[in-house]
XYZ file of C-alpha atoms in Angstrom:
618
model
C 35.310 89.735 -96.722
C 34.816 91.048 -93.185
C 36.203 89.551 -89.995
C 32.751 88.433 -88.849
C 32.343 86.458 -92.094
C 35.365 84.234 -91.388
C 36.161 81.440 -92.012
C 36.123 81.378 -95.799
C 33.701 78.926 -97.353
C 36.510 78.120 -99.801
C 39.982 79.661 -99.291
C 40.821 78.898 -102.943
C 43.671 77.114 -104.678
C 46.953 78.925 -103.890
C 49.797 79.594 -106.282
C 52.479 77.729 -104.320
C 55.222 77.780 -106.965
C 57.261 80.261 -104.922
C 56.985 82.656 -101.990
C 56.552 85.862 -104.082
C 53.928 84.155 -106.273
C 52.055 83.096 -103.163
C 52.102 86.673 -101.808
C 50.849 87.975 -105.161
C 48.059 85.374 -105.136
C 46.992 86.522 -101.668
C 47.001 90.153 -102.803
C 44.846 89.375 -105.873
C 42.325 87.589 -103.694
C 41.930 90.697 -101.527
C 41.558 93.395 -104.159
C 38.341 94.720 -102.648
C 39.896 95.206 -99.229
C 43.094 96.598 -100.763
C 41.221 99.271 -102.727
C 39.257 100.285 -99.627
C 42.471 100.585 -97.638
C 44.088 102.537 -100.484
C 41.185 104.998 -100.651
C 41.160 105.659 -96.903
C 44.972 105.854 -96.921
C 44.933 108.540 -99.627
C 42.384 110.530 -97.637
C 44.536 110.270 -94.519
C 47.930 111.036 -96.096
C 46.668 113.815 -98.367
C 44.886 115.456 -95.434
C 48.094 115.353 -93.392
C 50.173 116.618 -96.319
C 47.762 119.503 -96.994
C 48.247 120.930 -93.509
C 51.519 122.753 -94.400
C 49.837 124.541 -97.327
C 47.074 125.708 -95.003
C 49.654 126.898 -92.474
C 51.570 128.694 -95.243
C 48.392 130.449 -96.409
C 47.616 131.443 -92.803
C 51.115 132.845 -92.184
C 51.074 134.805 -95.424
C 47.585 136.114 -94.593
C 48.883 137.459 -91.285
C 51.846 139.056 -93.036
C 49.503 140.646 -95.585
C 46.891 141.541 -92.921
C 44.205 139.693 -94.887
C 41.376 138.493 -92.603
C 39.503 136.810 -95.447
C 42.448 134.592 -96.385
C 43.102 133.882 -92.720
C 39.509 132.656 -92.288
C 39.854 130.576 -95.450
C 43.040 129.043 -94.089
C 41.266 128.227 -90.812
C 38.428 126.503 -92.678
C 40.889 124.479 -94.756
C 42.755 123.483 -91.597
C 39.522 122.243 -90.006
C 38.627 120.301 -93.159
C 42.074 118.685 -93.254
C 41.814 117.711 -89.596
C 38.446 116.024 -90.215
C 39.845 114.211 -93.267
C 42.862 113.161 -91.247
C 40.753 111.748 -88.401
C 38.261 109.937 -90.632
C 40.937 108.623 -92.996
C 43.180 107.381 -90.174
C 40.295 105.625 -88.404
C 39.031 103.734 -91.426
C 42.544 103.097 -92.762
C 43.378 101.301 -89.533
C 40.085 99.389 -89.678
C 40.527 98.213 -93.262
C 44.244 97.485 -92.801
C 43.619 95.264 -89.770
C 40.801 93.548 -91.665
C 43.177 92.829 -94.557
C 45.779 91.499 -92.148
C 43.413 89.173 -90.281
C 41.597 87.900 -93.364
C 44.883 87.171 -95.152
C 46.235 85.327 -92.118
C 42.958 83.418 -91.777
C 43.095 82.394 -95.439
C 46.643 81.067 -95.020
C 45.690 79.185 -91.849
C 42.714 77.586 -93.587
C 44.935 76.545 -96.490
C 47.490 75.034 -94.108
C 44.783 73.216 -92.132
C 43.285 71.829 -95.333
C 46.694 70.661 -96.511
C 47.429 69.022 -93.149
C 44.097 67.195 -93.270
C 44.788 66.141 -96.850
C 48.279 64.787 -96.208
C 47.639 63.282 -92.792
C 50.634 61.699 -91.080
C 52.674 62.030 -94.282
C 53.024 65.777 -93.599
C 55.444 65.469 -90.669
C 57.547 62.935 -92.567
C 58.023 65.303 -95.475
C 58.311 68.544 -93.478
C 59.888 68.944 -90.039
C 57.381 69.341 -87.221
C 59.099 72.536 -86.039
C 58.733 74.081 -89.487
C 55.029 73.237 -89.564
C 54.608 74.955 -86.185
C 56.595 78.009 -87.333
C 54.549 78.332 -90.540
C 51.242 77.987 -88.687
C 52.083 80.665 -86.102
C 54.732 83.332 -86.714
C 54.914 82.986 -90.496
C 51.171 83.484 -90.885
C 51.379 86.817 -89.058
C 54.298 88.047 -91.161
C 52.529 87.125 -94.400
C 49.451 89.033 -93.236
C 51.642 91.996 -92.291
C 52.995 92.375 -95.847
C 49.558 92.006 -97.449
C 48.186 94.635 -95.095
C 51.122 97.048 -95.462
C 51.031 97.094 -99.255
C 47.961 99.326 -99.579
C 49.315 101.808 -97.008
C 52.627 101.931 -98.849
C 50.824 102.557 -102.151
C 48.822 105.399 -100.587
C 52.020 106.897 -99.158
C 53.806 106.677 -102.526
C 50.904 108.333 -104.369
C 50.788 111.057 -101.720
C 54.495 111.828 -102.119
C 54.099 112.125 -105.890
C 51.085 114.420 -105.527
C 52.852 116.623 -102.955
C 55.982 116.897 -105.105
C 53.912 117.960 -108.117
C 52.009 120.420 -105.934
C 55.212 121.940 -104.560
C 56.634 122.381 -108.055
C 53.466 124.203 -109.101
C 53.171 126.138 -105.816
C 56.806 127.261 -105.582
C 58.927 125.999 -108.510
C 62.320 127.027 -107.121
C 61.962 125.132 -103.842
C 59.612 122.515 -105.287
C 62.284 121.236 -107.683
C 64.706 120.737 -104.775
C 62.091 118.683 -102.889
C 60.999 116.746 -106.001
C 64.608 115.705 -106.643
C 65.492 115.028 -103.003
C 62.503 112.870 -101.989
C 63.099 110.055 -104.534
C 66.706 109.966 -103.369
C 65.478 109.566 -99.794
C 63.026 106.832 -100.790
C 65.630 104.844 -102.764
C 68.625 105.424 -100.489
C 68.097 102.248 -98.464
C 67.776 99.917 -101.469
C 71.461 98.864 -101.450
C 71.093 97.745 -97.835
C 67.943 95.654 -98.343
C 69.592 92.478 -99.745
C 71.883 92.219 -96.730
C 68.991 92.944 -94.356
C 66.912 90.288 -96.101
C 69.670 87.677 -95.801
C 70.045 88.384 -92.109
C 66.275 88.134 -91.621
C 66.260 84.786 -93.473
C 69.085 83.496 -91.306
C 67.246 84.581 -88.170
C 64.069 82.784 -89.257
C 66.062 79.646 -90.073
C 67.603 79.621 -86.604
C 64.219 80.312 -84.992
C 62.655 77.408 -86.899
C 65.439 75.101 -85.750
C 64.963 76.175 -82.133
C 61.205 75.645 -82.390
C 61.731 72.182 -83.869
C 64.170 71.281 -81.085
C 61.750 72.518 -78.419
C 58.888 70.556 -79.964
C 60.935 67.364 -80.057
C 62.129 67.859 -76.483
C 58.615 68.384 -75.122
C 57.294 65.381 -77.064
C 60.017 63.142 -75.643
C 60.173 64.627 -72.161
C 59.032 61.431 -70.445
C 61.713 59.388 -72.184
C 64.352 62.038 -71.483
C 63.538 61.943 -67.786
C 63.785 58.168 -67.828
C 67.330 58.230 -69.187
C 68.403 61.414 -67.414
C 68.803 63.361 -70.623
C 66.957 66.556 -69.655
C 70.131 68.593 -69.129
C 71.635 67.416 -72.412
C 68.649 68.597 -74.432
C 68.300 71.711 -72.287
C 71.879 72.660 -73.155
C 71.144 72.072 -76.831
C 68.118 74.335 -76.635
C 70.134 76.986 -74.790
C 72.694 76.989 -77.589
C 69.960 77.099 -80.233
C 68.202 79.995 -78.495
C 71.496 81.893 -78.190
C 72.041 81.448 -81.922
C 68.569 82.892 -82.488
C 69.410 85.837 -80.231
C 72.689 86.577 -82.019
C 70.966 86.337 -85.418
C 68.187 88.646 -84.215
C 70.694 91.209 -82.932
C 72.591 91.196 -86.257
C 69.316 91.621 -88.134
C 68.205 94.427 -85.810
C 71.503 96.249 -86.337
C 70.917 96.343 -90.065
C 67.360 97.575 -89.680
C 68.467 100.209 -87.168
C 71.004 101.433 -89.748
C 68.233 101.673 -92.334
C 66.057 103.574 -89.833
C 68.945 105.929 -89.024
C 69.425 106.705 -92.719
C 65.706 107.388 -93.003
C 66.079 109.986 -90.224
C 69.414 111.467 -91.320
C 68.673 112.086 -94.992
C 65.318 113.874 -94.457
C 67.106 116.065 -91.894
C 69.749 116.964 -94.473
C 67.008 117.709 -97.007
C 65.307 120.013 -94.485
C 68.575 121.860 -93.916
C 69.073 122.238 -97.658
C 65.499 123.509 -98.154
C 65.808 126.039 -95.306
C 69.232 127.273 -96.461
C 68.118 127.647 -100.074
C 64.753 129.083 -99.061
C 66.338 131.774 -96.880
C 68.623 132.644 -99.766
C 65.608 133.012 -102.092
C 63.679 134.974 -99.463
C 66.493 137.491 -99.158
C 66.338 137.963 -102.916
C 62.571 138.425 -102.721
C 61.876 135.422 -104.903
C 60.029 133.545 -102.142
C 57.479 134.886 -99.692
C 57.570 133.974 -96.003
C 54.353 131.924 -96.225
C 55.662 129.911 -99.164
C 58.901 129.130 -97.315
C 56.933 127.969 -94.261
C 54.662 125.816 -96.457
C 57.562 124.120 -98.253
C 59.502 123.560 -95.028
C 56.442 122.107 -93.304
C 55.674 119.878 -96.289
C 59.156 118.350 -96.239
C 58.867 117.774 -92.497
C 55.412 116.204 -92.841
C 56.536 113.977 -95.734
C 58.887 112.097 -93.413
C 55.706 110.385 -92.127
C 54.674 108.719 -95.416
C 58.362 108.086 -96.154
C 58.462 105.730 -93.163
C 56.149 103.390 -95.051
C 58.914 102.781 -97.576
C 61.009 101.386 -94.741
C 58.032 99.429 -93.401
C 57.203 97.781 -96.750
C 60.858 96.832 -97.210
C 60.969 95.287 -93.741
C 57.588 93.569 -94.213
C 58.705 92.028 -97.503
C 62.056 90.934 -96.081
C 60.334 89.087 -93.248
C 57.315 87.831 -95.188
C 59.160 86.485 -98.237
C 60.902 83.612 -96.387
C 57.693 83.014 -94.443
C 55.726 82.843 -97.697
C 58.368 80.529 -99.167
C 57.978 78.127 -96.246
C 54.192 78.285 -96.477
C 54.336 77.684 -100.237
C 56.623 74.683 -99.690
C 54.059 73.114 -97.348
C 51.108 74.003 -99.577
C 52.840 72.563 -102.648
C 52.955 69.075 -101.133
C 50.522 66.669 -102.726
C 49.207 63.229 -101.995
C 51.029 60.470 -103.811
C 48.979 59.489 -106.873
C 49.264 56.700 -109.428
C 52.374 56.764 -111.583
C 50.599 58.333 -114.537
C 49.033 60.936 -112.253
C 45.633 60.590 -113.895
C 42.562 58.900 -112.446
C 40.702 57.121 -115.199
C 38.491 54.533 -113.551
C 34.886 55.351 -112.861
C 34.054 55.409 -109.167
C 30.701 53.887 -108.241
C 28.143 56.058 -106.536
C 28.022 53.874 -103.387
C 30.946 53.419 -101.030
C 33.099 50.557 -102.385
C 33.356 47.357 -100.352
C 34.974 43.970 -100.763
C 38.495 42.604 -100.549
C 41.375 44.979 -99.844
C 44.263 44.252 -102.194
C 47.690 45.855 -102.600
C 49.132 45.069 -106.060
C 52.589 46.308 -105.063
C 53.130 43.682 -102.347
C 50.443 41.139 -103.255
C 48.781 41.564 -99.856
C 45.119 40.472 -99.835
C 42.766 41.112 -96.909
C 39.523 39.201 -97.576
C 36.290 41.015 -96.856
C 34.777 40.434 -93.432
C 37.824 38.669 -91.997
C 40.600 39.450 -89.545
C 43.951 39.502 -91.348
C 47.231 39.826 -89.459
C 50.319 41.107 -91.269
C 53.852 40.399 -90.052
C 56.722 42.619 -91.268
C 60.273 42.352 -90.041
C 60.777 46.094 -90.565
C 58.490 48.366 -88.438
C 59.037 51.318 -90.808
C 58.009 49.195 -93.789
C 54.923 48.129 -91.851
C 53.985 51.760 -91.230
C 54.382 52.673 -94.903
C 52.320 49.656 -95.969
C 49.594 50.574 -93.470
C 49.379 54.045 -95.002
C 49.208 52.552 -98.499
C 46.256 50.436 -97.408
C 44.579 53.638 -96.203
C 44.749 55.216 -99.652
C 47.162 58.024 -98.790
C 50.706 56.708 -99.364
C 53.728 58.942 -98.912
C 55.318 57.659 -102.128
C 53.974 57.270 -105.641
C 52.994 53.813 -106.809
C 50.136 51.557 -107.852
C 46.954 52.263 -105.929
C 45.498 49.864 -103.376
C 42.161 48.370 -104.488
C 39.027 48.074 -102.356
C 36.479 45.889 -104.048
C 38.354 46.459 -107.303
C 38.165 50.277 -106.991
C 41.492 52.185 -106.670
C 41.503 54.155 -103.424
C 43.598 56.926 -105.027
C 40.710 57.660 -107.374
C 38.217 58.129 -104.554
C 37.634 61.537 -102.970
C 39.774 61.792 -99.869
C 36.803 61.896 -97.480
C 35.306 58.798 -99.135
C 38.609 56.920 -98.949
C 38.994 57.713 -95.266
C 35.384 56.763 -94.546
C 35.919 53.394 -96.200
C 39.367 52.682 -94.720
C 40.580 53.937 -91.342
C 44.261 53.618 -90.427
C 45.399 53.865 -86.812
C 49.101 54.697 -86.553
C 51.406 52.963 -84.134
C 51.708 56.284 -82.238
C 48.126 57.655 -82.246
C 47.503 61.158 -80.911
C 44.950 61.996 -78.230
C 43.792 65.608 -78.295
C 43.081 67.439 -75.048
C 39.462 67.524 -73.937
C 36.895 65.211 -72.396
C 36.493 61.536 -73.257
C 33.146 62.413 -74.797
C 34.892 64.860 -77.128
C 37.528 62.238 -77.958
C 34.776 59.936 -79.205
C 32.951 62.711 -81.045
C 34.099 61.406 -84.425
C 32.251 60.318 -87.571
C 30.952 56.808 -86.916
C 28.614 54.246 -88.447
C 26.388 54.204 -85.355
C 26.450 50.400 -85.165
C 29.039 50.324 -82.382
C 28.394 52.134 -79.110
C 31.012 53.916 -77.026
C 30.573 51.457 -74.144
C 31.127 48.486 -76.470
C 34.232 50.030 -78.026
C 35.744 50.913 -74.630
C 35.019 47.419 -73.331
C 36.558 45.718 -76.358
C 39.713 47.853 -75.921
C 39.851 46.940 -72.204
C 39.616 50.560 -71.006
C 38.004 49.953 -67.594
C 41.118 50.898 -65.628
C 41.717 53.846 -67.967
C 38.265 55.245 -67.166
C 38.921 54.878 -63.447
C 42.228 56.710 -63.776
C 40.594 59.531 -65.738
C 37.836 59.973 -63.163
C 40.339 60.036 -60.296
C 42.462 62.601 -62.091
C 39.547 64.916 -62.950
C 37.735 67.263 -60.606
C 33.931 67.011 -60.431
C 33.741 64.331 -63.122
C 31.420 61.595 -61.919
C 30.699 60.382 -65.431
C 33.845 58.908 -67.064
C 32.728 60.434 -70.371
C 33.201 63.896 -68.820
C 36.699 63.120 -67.547
C 39.412 65.349 -68.967
C 42.300 64.123 -71.091
C 45.434 66.252 -70.981
C 47.315 67.339 -74.089
C 48.368 64.240 -76.056
C 47.226 62.169 -73.065
C 50.484 62.854 -71.218
C 48.943 62.023 -67.828
C 48.254 58.460 -69.035
C 50.663 55.616 -69.590
C 51.579 54.476 -73.080
C 49.320 51.442 -72.811
C 46.386 53.532 -71.599
C 46.770 55.998 -74.470
C 47.005 53.099 -76.902
C 43.792 51.531 -75.627
C 41.840 54.793 -75.759
C 42.975 55.308 -79.355
C 41.933 51.734 -80.182
C 38.514 52.350 -78.630
C 38.123 55.459 -80.777
C 38.945 53.471 -83.914
C 36.551 50.666 -82.971
C 33.800 53.182 -82.233
C 34.224 54.684 -85.713
C 33.439 51.222 -87.167
C 34.748 51.732 -90.725
C 34.297 49.233 -93.525
C 38.030 48.453 -93.302
C 40.081 49.056 -90.154
C 43.890 48.974 -90.347
C 45.697 48.818 -86.996
C 49.473 49.298 -86.789
C 50.827 47.640 -83.622
C 47.704 48.435 -81.528
C 48.884 46.533 -78.409
C 52.640 47.092 -78.355
C 52.476 48.940 -75.006
C 50.123 46.643 -73.025
C 50.829 43.532 -70.981
C 50.156 40.039 -72.302
C 47.004 39.390 -70.239
C 45.373 42.621 -71.403
C 46.579 41.961 -74.937
C 44.839 38.574 -74.999
C 41.546 40.131 -73.891
C 41.929 42.927 -76.452
C 42.513 40.347 -79.193
C 39.250 38.590 -78.276
C 37.379 41.905 -78.000
C 38.551 43.182 -81.381
C 37.739 39.872 -83.058
C 34.224 39.771 -81.602
C 33.426 43.437 -82.220
C 34.722 43.419 -85.798
C 32.869 40.278 -86.852
C 31.737 40.681 -90.452
C 34.044 43.673 -90.969
C 37.428 43.722 -92.685
C 40.250 44.217 -90.193
C 43.994 44.302 -90.888
C 46.385 44.215 -87.933
C 50.127 44.816 -88.310
C 51.679 42.982 -85.396
C 54.249 40.431 -84.332
C 52.404 39.445 -81.159
C 51.595 35.700 -81.034
C 48.445 36.467 -79.025
C 46.992 38.574 -81.829
C 48.351 36.368 -84.597
C 46.785 33.274 -83.079
C 43.319 34.824 -83.251
C 43.586 36.019 -86.853
C 41.650 34.264 -89.614
C 44.592 34.754 -91.934
C 48.237 35.624 -91.366
C 50.420 37.170 -94.076
C 54.211 37.457 -93.920
C 55.596 40.416 -95.899
C 59.334 40.164 -96.542
C 61.389 42.604 -98.635
C 58.251 44.365 -99.853
C 56.445 41.233 -101.063
C 54.117 38.616 -99.615
C 56.354 35.676 -98.670
C 53.904 33.345 -96.936
C 50.197 33.049 -96.137
C 48.510 30.779 -93.603
C 47.579 30.629 -89.937
C 49.857 31.396 -87.035
C 50.546 27.872 -85.771
C 51.193 26.563 -89.240
C 53.595 29.348 -90.189
C 55.555 29.080 -86.933
C 56.444 25.484 -87.771
C 56.933 25.798 -91.523
C 58.279 29.302 -92.222
C 61.690 30.165 -90.673
C 61.466 33.879 -91.577
C 58.069 34.140 -89.901
C 59.302 32.300 -86.822
C 62.353 34.560 -86.585
C 60.166 37.679 -86.436
C 57.454 36.328 -84.144
C 59.633 34.454 -81.639
C 62.507 36.999 -81.743
C 65.048 34.299 -82.528
C 68.733 35.022 -82.309
C 70.956 34.212 -85.278
C 72.190 31.002 -83.604
C 68.652 29.879 -82.820
C 67.545 30.634 -86.363
C 70.426 28.574 -87.772
C 69.621 25.665 -85.455
C 65.923 25.725 -86.327
C 66.776 25.933 -90.011
C 68.989 22.848 -89.683
C 66.188 21.015 -87.888
C 63.762 22.018 -90.621
C 66.109 20.698 -93.318
C 66.538 17.462 -91.388
C 62.770 17.064 -91.066
C 62.386 17.559 -94.805
C 64.967 14.850 -95.529
C 63.326 12.470 -93.056
C 59.946 13.007 -94.683
C 61.452 12.092 -98.055
C 62.995 8.935 -96.520
C 59.742 7.969 -94.806
C 60.982 8.730 -91.274
C 58.212 10.161 -89.032
C 58.465 13.866 -88.274
C 59.564 14.713 -84.740
C 56.364 16.693 -84.135
C 54.267 13.817 -85.490
C 55.927 11.377 -83.086
C 55.327 13.684 -80.137
C 51.736 14.197 -81.204
C 51.193 10.416 -81.458
C 52.684 9.868 -78.000
C 50.355 12.534 -76.562
C 47.329 10.801 -78.105
C 48.420 7.421 -76.661
C 48.789 8.959 -73.203
C 45.376 10.601 -73.416
C 43.680 7.352 -74.558
C 45.388 5.428 -71.761
């Protein structure tokens, strides 16, 4: 895989059981690139390591006054320089390719998982952690995958050089062959502590990122209540904790780096001292001493890759663990976890039914659902969309379980609009560039959602945008009011025109006059389509074909708005926002009316209705 071939047609199915298993899975999926990097790395490191032998041959040739061996040494030096240049160039090229392709694979996997889980992702994983995994963690994972082949090439080079030194000059070669493994393994006792400090630093950084994300998302509210300084102080403290953790981690890594400099220096001193002693005895020639000394000095370069791979693993392991935790999340499936029903070839249609609550939304009708608990309403809305956050019995569309449909088919059949929909930055035309049936035009959808004033505001706030469709929307629609954002999101949902549309509090941020017009527009535009609206607004409830009260996770009453207001105290308490005293009084009145009906006394509402008819006839 080359960079120009990205993105992957299929990034694969990751092994997300743990961070190390995920790193190993990434490595196995890049064997071709790893072998290329290993080959060029061996050429580079071996060329660099061969330079001292060439220098030793040249020095000894000068001592022996041998022009032929001096010319041979010059030719070998030139060949090593060419190998060094070519190997270094292509090693860097293949290493960067491995890094970018590994990071791209992880990003594709994370994007696919986010699309699969939908809004359930941020309820199961903190938003700050998702941001950290998608940015900094991806780079650190790519760093380890890329560094592994260079480390392998460096390790092979050190083994080859040690063997060569033992053959070339056994007395000094044995000293180097024993000393280099000690140098390579000397930092191992410090790695666990360095890893723990790196993990702690990443944990603090993730917390700071999460706090910053939450603060930016709620900046408008914070300004309204004067809470900017409070959250700014919290972020200052969080960032200082990150700084202190980073300093402690850097101290440990600086100690490891110092050891990697100190011990090779001591080995050089030992080689020179012992080599001079052997040279005085005539057991070592001057050229051999120069070659061994130069080899030890040159080997400090590949030895640095031992420190790099240790650092890369220490930083990438917690990053891979976080990525694996996100990638291991799955959609909630039926309790047995196995889909057994046969899915028809065509997109299913018909009544939408939730066996868990008993909620039924008849096909082609507008059904309003009233829940006393907004969180329960949100969870039920997601269940109706076929991607619940908890396991349970699947919702049925036309008798077909939504959990057994492919995710894209389920979302084509049923569209759920959250109570806090997100508007991405871009033009209004791009906002409406979504999969749609084609039966509803953008103008119709915007009109039904009462977006005329929103379009005017967008045009006024955009430079050189005469057409409202070319007007720019800022990130998350922050330049618009809550009601304006809500109406644009509603227009987008109406434009999509799915078989079943589920709206969770679509008018909670608009005024009553606009809400009444929206209720009429949605009803007219969705004629013949199944629409479910979670709301407690009397204006929307009064225009619904069917109203369902869900209480304590079950359907408690079904009817029309005006009927339920009079007959169902729990419904009336939610819709009219009754206080406890008012609810008790209305309950007493209801009990009194029931007793009067049994005794044959006319109902108070019946009497008033009769009086109104008499007045009208008069």
